[in-house]
Amino acid sequence: MKTWIKKGKKYYPSIMIIDVRNSVVAAILFFSSSFLQL
């Protein structure tokens, strides 16, 4: 079941927001690991 989060005047499904956060975390981990390999 999706829960809706209100942002301003629009409602967004929390699942979408969680996916965005997970992709951001994955990108940060990827860049940090590639930076450490340099």
Short mmCIF file of C-alpha atoms in Angstrom, two decimals:
data_model
loop_
_atom_site.label_atom_id
_atom_site.label_comp_id
_atom_site.label_asym_id
_atom_site.label_seq_id
_atom_site.Cartn_x
_atom_site.Cartn_y
_atom_site.Cartn_z
CA MET A 1 0.00 0.00 0.00
CA LYS A 2 1.37 3.37 -1.00
CA THR A 3 1.44 6.23 1.47
CA TRP A 4 1.27 9.74 0.10
CA ILE A 5 3.53 12.56 1.27
CA LYS A 6 2.41 16.15 0.79
CA LYS A 7 5.01 18.48 -0.70
CA GLY A 8 3.68 21.96 -1.21
CA LYS A 9 0.40 21.58 -3.12
CA LYS A 10 1.12 18.14 -4.59
CA TYR A 11 1.11 14.62 -3.20
CA TYR A 12 3.87 12.19 -4.01
CA PRO A 13 3.94 8.43 -3.26
CA SER A 14 6.51 7.66 -0.60
CA ILE A 15 7.73 4.67 -2.63
CA MET A 16 8.91 7.02 -5.39
CA ILE A 17 10.72 9.21 -2.86
CA ILE A 18 12.39 6.16 -1.30
CA ASP A 19 13.56 5.03 -4.75
CA VAL A 20 15.07 8.46 -5.40
CA ARG A 21 16.85 8.39 -2.03
CA ASN A 22 18.19 4.89 -2.73
CA SER A 23 19.50 5.97 -6.14
CA VAL A 24 21.18 9.01 -4.58
CA VAL A 25 22.82 6.84 -1.92
CA ALA A 26 23.96 4.38 -4.60
CA ALA A 27 25.44 7.22 -6.66
CA ILE A 28 27.29 8.59 -3.62
CA LEU A 29 28.68 5.14 -2.80
CA PHE A 30 29.72 4.64 -6.42
CA PHE A 31 31.50 7.99 -6.65
CA SER A 32 33.20 7.56 -3.27
CA SER A 33 34.46 4.08 -4.17
CA SER A 34 35.70 5.23 -7.59
CA PHE A 35 37.36 8.24 -5.94
CA LEU A 36 39.17 6.00 -3.47
CA GLN A 37 40.49 3.86 -6.33
CA LEU A 38 42.21 6.81 -7.99
#
